[in-house]
Each structure stands twice: as C-alpha cells, then as structure tokens.
mmCIF file of N, CA and C in Angstrom:
data_model
loop_
_atom_site.group_PDB
_atom_site.id
_atom_site.type_symbol
_atom_site.label_atom_id
_atom_site.label_comp_id
_atom_site.label_asym_id
_atom_site.label_seq_id
_atom_site.Cartn_x
_atom_site.Cartn_y
_atom_site.Cartn_z
ATOM 1 N N UNK I 1 0.816 -1.517 0.027
ATOM 2 C CA UNK I 1 0.076 -0.173 0.199
ATOM 3 C C UNK I 1 1.208 1.228 0.428
ATOM 4 N N UNK I 2 0.557 2.912 -0.530
ATOM 5 C CA UNK I 2 1.009 3.235 -0.647
ATOM 6 C C UNK I 2 -0.099 4.788 -0.764
ATOM 7 N N UNK I 3 1.003 5.495 0.348
ATOM 8 C CA UNK I 3 0.389 6.734 -0.051
ATOM 9 C C UNK I 3 0.766 7.906 -0.359
ATOM 10 N N UNK I 4 -0.640 8.872 -0.947
ATOM 11 C CA UNK I 4 0.025 8.966 -2.640
ATOM 12 C C UNK I 4 -0.096 11.045 -1.867
ATOM 13 N N UNK I 5 0.643 11.604 -1.467
ATOM 14 C CA UNK I 5 -0.065 13.081 -1.224
ATOM 15 C C UNK I 5 0.916 14.134 -2.572
ATOM 16 N N UNK I 6 0.009 14.061 -3.076
ATOM 17 C CA UNK I 6 0.035 15.820 -3.890
ATOM 18 C C UNK I 6 -0.248 17.207 -3.575
ATOM 19 N N UNK I 7 0.712 18.067 -4.263
ATOM 20 C CA UNK I 7 0.411 19.661 -4.002
ATOM 21 C C UNK I 7 -0.481 20.149 -5.268
ATOM 22 N N UNK I 8 -1.195 20.628 -5.297
ATOM 23 C CA UNK I 8 -1.648 21.269 -6.355
ATOM 24 C C UNK I 8 -2.152 22.847 -6.324
ATOM 25 N N UNK I 9 -2.151 23.087 -7.432
ATOM 26 C CA UNK I 9 -3.077 24.909 -7.431
ATOM 27 C C UNK I 9 -4.895 24.741 -6.737
ATOM 28 N N UNK I 10 -4.884 25.081 -5.762
ATOM 29 C CA UNK I 10 -5.934 25.750 -5.456
ATOM 30 C C UNK I 10 -7.425 25.903 -6.770
ATOM 31 N N UNK I 11 -6.837 25.757 -8.441
ATOM 32 C CA UNK I 11 -7.971 26.242 -9.327
ATOM 33 C C UNK I 11 -8.031 25.096 -10.127
ATOM 34 N N UNK I 12 -7.092 23.829 -9.537
ATOM 35 C CA UNK I 12 -6.917 22.531 -10.461
ATOM 36 C C UNK I 12 -7.863 21.973 -9.839
ATOM 37 N N UNK I 13 -7.720 22.295 -8.045
ATOM 38 C CA UNK I 13 -7.838 21.009 -7.413
ATOM 39 C C UNK I 13 -9.805 20.000 -7.823
ATOM 40 N N UNK I 14 -11.135 21.384 -8.235
ATOM 41 C CA UNK I 14 -12.642 20.339 -8.782
ATOM 42 C C UNK I 14 -12.003 19.699 -9.205
ATOM 43 N N UNK I 15 -11.733 19.905 -9.504
ATOM 44 C CA UNK I 15 -12.119 19.196 -11.295
ATOM 45 C C UNK I 15 -10.913 18.043 -11.362
ATOM 46 N N UNK I 16 -9.801 17.648 -10.315
ATOM 47 C CA UNK I 16 -8.643 16.314 -10.135
ATOM 48 C C UNK I 16 -9.597 15.999 -8.835
ATOM 49 N N UNK I 17 -10.209 16.300 -8.370
ATOM 50 C CA UNK I 17 -11.478 15.956 -6.374
ATOM 51 C C UNK I 17 -12.856 15.129 -7.819
ATOM 52 N N UNK I 18 -13.298 15.729 -8.840
ATOM 53 C CA UNK I 18 -14.535 14.956 -9.669
ATOM 54 C C UNK I 18 -13.828 13.511 -9.781
ATOM 55 N N UNK I 19 -12.222 13.635 -10.367
ATOM 56 C CA UNK I 19 -12.285 12.438 -12.190
ATOM 57 C C UNK I 19 -12.020 11.895 -10.452
ATOM 58 N N UNK I 20 -10.743 11.671 -9.325
ATOM 59 C CA UNK I 20 -10.815 10.972 -8.326
ATOM 60 C C UNK I 20 -11.967 10.368 -8.024
ATOM 61 N N UNK I 21 -13.260 11.251 -7.038
ATOM 62 C CA UNK I 21 -13.870 10.892 -6.375
ATOM 63 C C UNK I 21 -14.766 9.945 -7.793
ATOM 64 N N UNK I 22 -14.949 10.215 -9.176
ATOM 65 C CA UNK I 22 -15.987 8.794 -9.760
ATOM 66 C C UNK I 22 -14.824 8.034 -10.322
ATOM 67 N N UNK I 23 -13.814 7.950 -10.298
ATOM 68 C CA UNK I 23 -13.357 6.880 -9.778
ATOM 69 C C UNK I 23 -12.832 6.065 -9.232
ATOM 70 N N UNK I 24 -13.841 6.102 -7.640
ATOM 71 C CA UNK I 24 -13.519 5.687 -6.733
ATOM 72 C C UNK I 24 -12.126 6.034 -5.815
ATOM 73 N N UNK I 25 -11.347 6.307 -6.039
ATOM 74 C CA UNK I 25 -10.869 7.061 -4.968
ATOM 75 C C UNK I 25 -11.091 8.316 -3.888
ATOM 76 N N UNK I 26 -10.899 7.086 -2.494
ATOM 77 C CA UNK I 26 -11.315 8.510 -1.642
ATOM 78 C C UNK I 26 -10.446 9.425 -0.805
ATOM 79 N N UNK I 27 -10.387 10.891 -1.460
ATOM 80 C CA UNK I 27 -9.177 11.878 -1.131
ATOM 81 C C UNK I 27 -10.271 12.465 0.697
ATOM 82 N N UNK I 28 -8.615 12.563 1.055
ATOM 83 C CA UNK I 28 -8.529 13.730 2.362
ATOM 84 C C UNK I 28 -7.940 14.950 1.301
ATOM 85 N N UNK I 29 -8.091 16.104 2.102
ATOM 86 C CA UNK I 29 -8.245 17.813 1.556
ATOM 87 C C UNK I 29 -7.818 18.140 2.409
ATOM 88 N N UNK I 30 -6.344 19.278 2.050
ATOM 89 C CA UNK I 30 -5.844 20.263 2.814
ATOM 90 C C UNK I 30 -5.896 21.189 2.342
ATOM 91 N N UNK I 31 -6.338 22.552 3.022
ATOM 92 C CA UNK I 31 -5.974 24.084 2.394
ATOM 93 C C UNK I 31 -4.235 23.893 2.197
ATOM 94 N N UNK I 32 -3.325 24.633 2.179
ATOM 95 C CA UNK I 32 -2.246 24.785 2.454
ATOM 96 C C UNK I 32 -1.390 25.967 1.184
ATOM 97 N N UNK I 33 -0.401 26.621 1.824
ATOM 98 C CA UNK I 33 0.096 27.714 1.392
ATOM 99 C C UNK I 33 1.728 27.682 0.664
ATOM 100 N N UNK I 34 1.627 27.905 -0.930
ATOM 101 C CA UNK I 34 2.613 27.351 -0.745
ATOM 102 C C UNK I 34 4.083 28.510 -0.380
ATOM 103 N N UNK I 35 5.335 28.699 0.251
ATOM 104 C CA UNK I 35 6.070 29.161 0.278
ATOM 105 C C UNK I 35 6.463 30.416 -0.539
ATOM 106 N N UNK I 36 7.011 30.062 -2.144
ATOM 107 C CA UNK I 36 7.217 31.436 -2.464
ATOM 108 C C UNK I 36 6.350 31.533 -3.660
ATOM 109 N N UNK I 37 5.118 31.843 -3.929
ATOM 110 C CA UNK I 37 4.287 32.653 -4.426
ATOM 111 C C UNK I 37 3.026 33.341 -3.944
ATOM 112 N N UNK I 38 3.384 32.104 -2.138
ATOM 113 C CA UNK I 38 2.805 32.538 -1.336
ATOM 114 C C UNK I 38 0.849 32.396 -1.059
ATOM 115 N N UNK I 39 0.324 31.707 -2.885
ATOM 116 C CA UNK I 39 -0.605 31.577 -2.562
ATOM 117 C C UNK I 39 -0.841 30.312 -2.439
ATOM 118 N N UNK I 40 -2.592 30.149 -2.775
ATOM 119 C CA UNK I 40 -3.335 28.785 -1.606
ATOM 120 C C UNK I 40 -3.738 27.952 -2.053
ATOM 121 N N UNK I 41 -2.734 26.354 -1.656
ATOM 122 C CA UNK I 41 -2.594 25.798 -2.893
ATOM 123 C C UNK I 41 -3.881 24.546 -2.207
ATOM 124 N N UNK I 42 -3.541 23.355 -2.935
ATOM 125 C CA UNK I 42 -4.880 22.246 -2.093
ATOM 126 C C UNK I 42 -3.475 21.127 -2.493
ATOM 127 N N UNK I 43 -3.338 20.789 -0.810
ATOM 128 C CA UNK I 43 -3.058 19.013 -0.827
ATOM 129 C C UNK I 43 -3.678 18.045 -0.655
ATOM 130 N N UNK I 44 -2.852 16.641 -0.862
ATOM 131 C CA UNK I 44 -4.620 15.700 -1.618
ATOM 132 C C UNK I 44 -4.168 14.964 -0.875
ATOM 133 N N UNK I 45 -4.427 13.782 0.118
ATOM 134 C CA UNK I 45 -3.721 13.139 0.570
ATOM 135 C C UNK I 45 -4.453 11.460 0.267
ATOM 136 N N UNK I 46 -3.991 10.446 -0.531
ATOM 137 C CA UNK I 46 -4.700 9.525 -1.013
ATOM 138 C C UNK I 46 -3.726 7.458 -0.598
ATOM 139 N N UNK I 47 -5.392 6.947 -0.301
ATOM 140 C CA UNK I 47 -4.012 4.968 0.428
ATOM 141 C C UNK I 47 -4.644 4.750 -0.566
ATOM 142 N N UNK I 48 -3.958 3.924 -1.196
ATOM 143 C CA UNK I 48 -4.342 3.594 -3.407
ATOM 144 C C UNK I 48 -3.745 2.342 -2.791
ATOM 145 N N UNK I 49 -3.856 1.478 -3.409
ATOM 146 C CA UNK I 49 -2.904 -0.349 -3.503
ATOM 147 C C UNK I 49 -1.579 0.172 -4.717
ATOM 148 N N UNK I 50 -0.954 -0.706 -4.487
ATOM 149 C CA UNK I 50 0.755 0.026 -5.376
ATOM 150 C C UNK I 50 0.118 -0.765 -6.429
ATOM 151 N N UNK I 51 -0.610 -1.031 -6.946
ATOM 152 C CA UNK I 51 -0.973 -1.869 -8.096
ATOM 153 C C UNK I 51 -1.413 -0.154 -9.263
ATOM 154 N N UNK I 52 -2.298 0.596 -8.688
ATOM 155 C CA UNK I 52 -3.067 1.836 -9.128
ATOM 156 C C UNK I 52 -2.506 3.280 -8.267
ATOM 157 N N UNK I 53 -0.855 3.089 -8.192
ATOM 158 C CA UNK I 53 0.005 4.416 -8.342
ATOM 159 C C UNK I 53 0.363 5.098 -9.569
ATOM 160 N N UNK I 54 0.350 4.066 -10.854
ATOM 161 C CA UNK I 54 0.059 4.336 -12.336
ATOM 162 C C UNK I 54 -0.870 5.595 -12.127
ATOM 163 N N UNK I 55 -2.057 4.680 -12.898
ATOM 164 C CA UNK I 55 -3.197 5.273 -12.447
ATOM 165 C C UNK I 55 -3.630 6.971 -11.945
ATOM 166 N N UNK I 56 -3.672 6.352 -11.108
ATOM 167 C CA UNK I 56 -3.599 8.544 -10.464
ATOM 168 C C UNK I 56 -2.993 9.116 -10.410
ATOM 169 N N UNK I 57 -1.064 9.702 -10.371
ATOM 170 C CA UNK I 57 -0.670 9.649 -11.027
ATOM 171 C C UNK I 57 -0.448 10.903 -12.105
ATOM 172 N N UNK I 58 -0.920 9.329 -13.482
ATOM 173 C CA UNK I 58 -1.985 10.067 -14.772
ATOM 174 C C UNK I 58 -3.292 11.105 -14.430
ATOM 175 N N UNK I 59 -3.916 11.019 -13.132
ATOM 176 C CA UNK I 59 -5.175 11.650 -13.217
ATOM 177 C C UNK I 59 -4.788 12.366 -13.251
ATOM 178 N N UNK I 60 -3.579 12.848 -12.510
ATOM 179 C CA UNK I 60 -2.950 13.664 -11.563
ATOM 180 C C UNK I 60 -2.402 14.484 -12.525
ATOM 181 N N UNK I 61 -1.905 13.875 -13.073
ATOM 182 C CA UNK I 61 -1.237 14.899 -14.055
ATOM 183 C C UNK I 61 -2.120 15.633 -15.452
ATOM 184 N N UNK I 62 -3.156 15.337 -15.815
ATOM 185 C CA UNK I 62 -3.800 15.607 -16.489
ATOM 186 C C UNK I 62 -5.271 16.510 -15.904
ATOM 187 N N UNK I 63 -5.151 16.808 -14.620
ATOM 188 C CA UNK I 63 -6.392 17.771 -14.018
ATOM 189 C C UNK I 63 -4.921 18.808 -13.091
ATOM 190 N N UNK I 64 -3.941 18.316 -13.943
ATOM 191 C CA UNK I 64 -2.885 19.610 -13.193
ATOM 192 C C UNK I 64 -2.382 20.253 -14.136
ATOM 193 N N UNK I 65 -1.943 21.597 -14.461
ATOM 194 C CA UNK I 65 -2.084 22.308 -15.624
ATOM 195 C C UNK I 65 -0.195 23.308 -15.556
ATOM 196 N N UNK I 66 0.479 23.252 -16.385
ATOM 197 C CA UNK I 66 1.375 24.387 -16.183
ATOM 198 C C UNK I 66 0.807 25.815 -17.478
ATOM 199 N N UNK I 67 1.252 27.104 -16.332
ATOM 200 C CA UNK I 67 1.374 27.863 -17.242
ATOM 201 C C UNK I 67 1.872 28.936 -16.402
ATOM 202 N N UNK I 68 2.738 30.005 -17.497
ATOM 203 C CA UNK I 68 3.101 30.953 -17.332
ATOM 204 C C UNK I 68 2.089 32.656 -16.193
ATOM 205 N N UNK I 69 2.935 32.703 -15.152
ATOM 206 C CA UNK I 69 2.547 33.860 -14.385
ATOM 207 C C UNK I 69 3.602 35.032 -14.273
ATOM 208 N N UNK I 70 2.918 36.156 -14.118
ATOM 209 C CA UNK I 70 3.729 37.720 -14.083
ATOM 210 C C UNK I 70 4.238 37.525 -11.979
ATOM 211 N N UNK I 71 5.470 37.354 -11.963
ATOM 212 C CA UNK I 71 5.512 37.241 -10.376
ATOM 213 C C UNK I 71 6.061 38.340 -9.861
ATOM 214 N N UNK I 72 6.093 39.875 -9.818
ATOM 215 C CA UNK I 72 6.716 40.942 -9.299
ATOM 216 C C UNK I 72 7.725 41.110 -8.381
ATOM 217 N N UNK I 73 8.453 41.408 -8.900
ATOM 218 C CA UNK I 73 10.088 41.175 -6.981
ATOM 219 C C UNK I 73 9.875 42.576 -7.172
ATOM 220 N N UNK I 74 11.067 43.078 -5.912
ATOM 221 C CA UNK I 74 11.191 43.978 -5.584
ATOM 222 C C UNK I 74 13.029 44.221 -5.849
ATOM 223 N N UNK I 75 13.786 44.943 -6.541
ATOM 224 C CA UNK I 75 14.300 44.580 -7.146
ATOM 225 C C UNK I 75 15.362 44.646 -5.769
ATOM 226 N N UNK I 76 16.960 44.056 -6.387
ATOM 227 C CA UNK I 76 18.256 44.081 -5.787
ATOM 228 C C UNK I 76 18.163 45.575 -5.376
ATOM 229 N N UNK I 77 19.338 45.421 -3.291
ATOM 230 C CA UNK I 77 18.788 46.255 -2.466
ATOM 231 C C UNK I 77 20.297 47.295 -3.224
ATOM 232 N N UNK I 78 19.281 48.757 -2.645
ATOM 233 C CA UNK I 78 21.296 50.078 -3.759
ATOM 234 C C UNK I 78 21.990 51.092 -1.956
ATOM 235 N N UNK I 79 22.491 50.164 -1.924
ATOM 236 C CA UNK I 79 23.149 51.107 -1.328
ATOM 237 C C UNK I 79 23.721 52.077 -1.294
ATOM 238 N N UNK I 80 23.696 52.403 -2.126
ATOM 239 C CA UNK I 80 24.130 54.021 -2.441
ATOM 240 C C UNK I 80 23.899 55.376 -2.022
ATOM 241 N N UNK I 81 22.092 54.702 -2.404
ATOM 242 C CA UNK I 81 21.302 56.231 -2.128
ATOM 243 C C UNK I 81 19.780 55.714 -1.623
ATOM 244 N N UNK I 82 19.786 56.165 -0.525
ATOM 245 C CA UNK I 82 18.411 54.933 0.293
ATOM 246 C C UNK I 82 16.570 55.678 -0.144
ATOM 247 N N UNK I 83 16.966 56.989 -0.317
ATOM 248 C CA UNK I 83 15.770 57.415 -1.389
ATOM 249 C C UNK I 83 15.971 57.766 -3.067
ATOM 250 N N UNK I 84 16.077 55.999 -3.717
ATOM 251 C CA UNK I 84 16.183 55.628 -5.004
ATOM 252 C C UNK I 84 14.915 55.082 -5.201
ATOM 253 N N UNK I 85 14.459 55.308 -6.093
ATOM 254 C CA UNK I 85 12.305 54.892 -6.378
ATOM 255 C C UNK I 85 12.520 53.796 -6.440
ATOM 256 N N UNK I 86 11.675 52.802 -5.945
ATOM 257 C CA UNK I 86 11.932 51.322 -6.066
ATOM 258 C C UNK I 86 10.338 50.965 -6.712
ATOM 259 N N UNK I 87 10.948 50.539 -7.405
ATOM 260 C CA UNK I 87 10.048 49.844 -8.134
ATOM 261 C C UNK I 87 9.860 48.298 -8.368
ATOM 262 N N UNK I 88 8.639 47.643 -8.218
ATOM 263 C CA UNK I 88 8.495 46.676 -8.584
ATOM 264 C C UNK I 88 9.514 46.197 -10.613
ATOM 265 N N UNK I 89 9.995 44.738 -9.943
ATOM 266 C CA UNK I 89 10.211 43.935 -11.193
ATOM 267 C C UNK I 89 9.560 42.268 -11.443
ATOM 268 N N UNK I 90 9.083 42.332 -12.859
ATOM 269 C CA UNK I 90 8.412 41.594 -13.021
ATOM 270 C C UNK I 90 9.160 40.299 -13.765
ATOM 271 N N UNK I 91 9.019 38.826 -13.301
ATOM 272 C CA UNK I 91 9.634 37.699 -13.700
ATOM 273 C C UNK I 91 8.358 37.145 -14.200
ATOM 274 N N UNK I 92 9.024 36.624 -15.267
ATOM 275 C CA UNK I 92 7.920 35.305 -16.193
ATOM 276 C C UNK I 92 8.066 34.005 -14.661
ATOM 277 N N UNK I 93 7.279 33.072 -13.387
ATOM 278 C CA UNK I 93 7.682 32.055 -13.594
ATOM 279 C C UNK I 93 6.515 31.373 -14.382
ATOM 280 N N UNK I 94 6.699 29.374 -14.445
ATOM 281 C CA UNK I 94 5.823 28.577 -14.543
ATOM 282 C C UNK I 94 5.337 28.515 -13.497
ATOM 283 N N UNK I 95 3.181 28.204 -13.102
ATOM 284 C CA UNK I 95 3.087 27.521 -12.065
ATOM 285 C C UNK I 95 2.260 26.264 -12.174
ATOM 286 N N UNK I 96 1.933 25.676 -11.323
ATOM 287 C CA UNK I 96 0.384 24.999 -12.069
ATOM 288 C C UNK I 96 1.543 23.396 -11.373
ATOM 289 N N UNK I 97 0.895 22.302 -12.483
ATOM 290 C CA UNK I 97 1.110 21.130 -12.147
ATOM 291 C C UNK I 97 1.732 20.635 -11.348
ATOM 292 N N UNK I 98 2.027 19.295 -10.808
ATOM 293 C CA UNK I 98 1.388 18.888 -9.243
ATOM 294 C C UNK I 98 2.988 18.822 -9.118
ATOM 295 N N UNK I 99 2.468 19.088 -7.318
ATOM 296 C CA UNK I 99 4.534 17.322 -6.766
ATOM 297 C C UNK I 99 3.353 16.829 -6.587
ATOM 298 N N UNK I 100 4.417 15.565 -6.370
ATOM 299 C CA UNK I 100 3.876 13.874 -5.911
ATOM 300 C C UNK I 100 4.340 13.369 -5.518
ATOM 301 N N UNK I 101 4.235 12.757 -4.009
ATOM 302 C CA UNK I 101 5.382 12.169 -2.802
ATOM 303 C C UNK I 101 4.378 10.934 -2.894
ATOM 304 N N UNK I 102 5.067 10.329 -3.229
ATOM 305 C CA UNK I 102 4.364 8.269 -2.892
ATOM 306 C C UNK I 102 4.867 7.928 -1.747
ATOM 307 N N UNK I 103 4.584 7.137 -0.765
ATOM 308 C CA UNK I 103 4.987 7.050 0.358
ATOM 309 C C UNK I 103 4.670 5.754 0.305
ATOM 310 N N UNK I 104 5.430 4.280 1.142
ATOM 311 C CA UNK I 104 4.896 3.508 2.102
ATOM 312 C C UNK I 104 4.135 3.293 3.156
ATOM 313 N N UNK I 105 3.177 2.400 3.418
ATOM 314 C CA UNK I 105 2.334 2.489 4.028
ATOM 315 C C UNK I 105 2.398 1.038 4.643
ATOM 316 N N UNK I 106 2.795 1.324 6.207
ATOM 317 C CA UNK I 106 3.386 0.240 6.812
ATOM 318 C C UNK I 106 2.208 -0.872 6.984
ATOM 319 N N UNK I 107 0.576 0.212 7.169
ATOM 320 C CA UNK I 107 -0.318 -0.103 7.918
ATOM 321 C C UNK I 107 -1.443 0.864 7.624
ATOM 322 N N UNK I 108 -2.411 0.024 7.388
ATOM 323 C CA UNK I 108 -3.681 0.967 7.012
ATOM 324 C C UNK I 108 -4.640 0.548 8.228
ATOM 325 N N UNK I 109 -5.217 1.351 8.977
ATOM 326 C CA UNK I 109 -6.620 1.261 10.369
ATOM 327 C C UNK I 109 -8.038 1.656 9.884
ATOM 328 N N UNK I 110 -8.906 1.249 9.789
ATOM 329 C CA UNK I 110 -10.466 2.022 9.860
ATOM 330 C C UNK I 110 -10.622 1.283 10.721
ATOM 331 N N UNK I 111 -11.173 2.212 11.896
ATOM 332 C CA UNK I 111 -11.713 2.588 13.468
ATOM 333 C C UNK I 111 -12.317 3.368 13.677
#
C-alpha cells in the first residue's frame, strides 16, 4: 500500500477531486499555502494499493496544468542612495502542475 501526497493549485483541485471521486478514490483534502508565491494550494492525501499508483499519478497529471504567471519582485537593494525609487521587477514564472510524493504505508487501520 502507498500514500500519495500531492500538492496542486487551488484552481486545479475541483476537477481533479471530481475525477478521483468518479474513479472511486477516496481523498482527504487539506488547504495549504506555498512558500514561494505565497498563494493557496490544495494538498491531497490518498491511500491506495501499489498497482494503482501509476493510474492515480496519470489522473493528477491530466488535471494539473502548468501555466506562466508574472510575479513582481523588488529589485536588489542599493546601498548608494536610500531614497532611490523602488519599483517592482516583473518575473515570468511557471506555475501549476503538481508535486507528488509517493510514500510506503506499513499499515492502514479504519476504526
């Protein structure tokens, strides 16, 4: 048995959850926040049999699209003049997709 822990963007979570539920996979959903973009994510936990790992990973891949997003970052600090005008620098970053962790499960108990 395996535990799949996957992190997806909030925008991708509803369709992914629907698809997993339609395929009879039971999912625990957690609201999380990413450290880099400081945006909301959804973390999903699934306990599944070993032979279903690739099927679940494919479902996650199909419903977790990557896209480009502009993020504004402050420029590098300047020691020359404290009163320099500070403007944000646009940076194009790829967001989306999914991060998938596949962990071994020693035992599962339902009580």
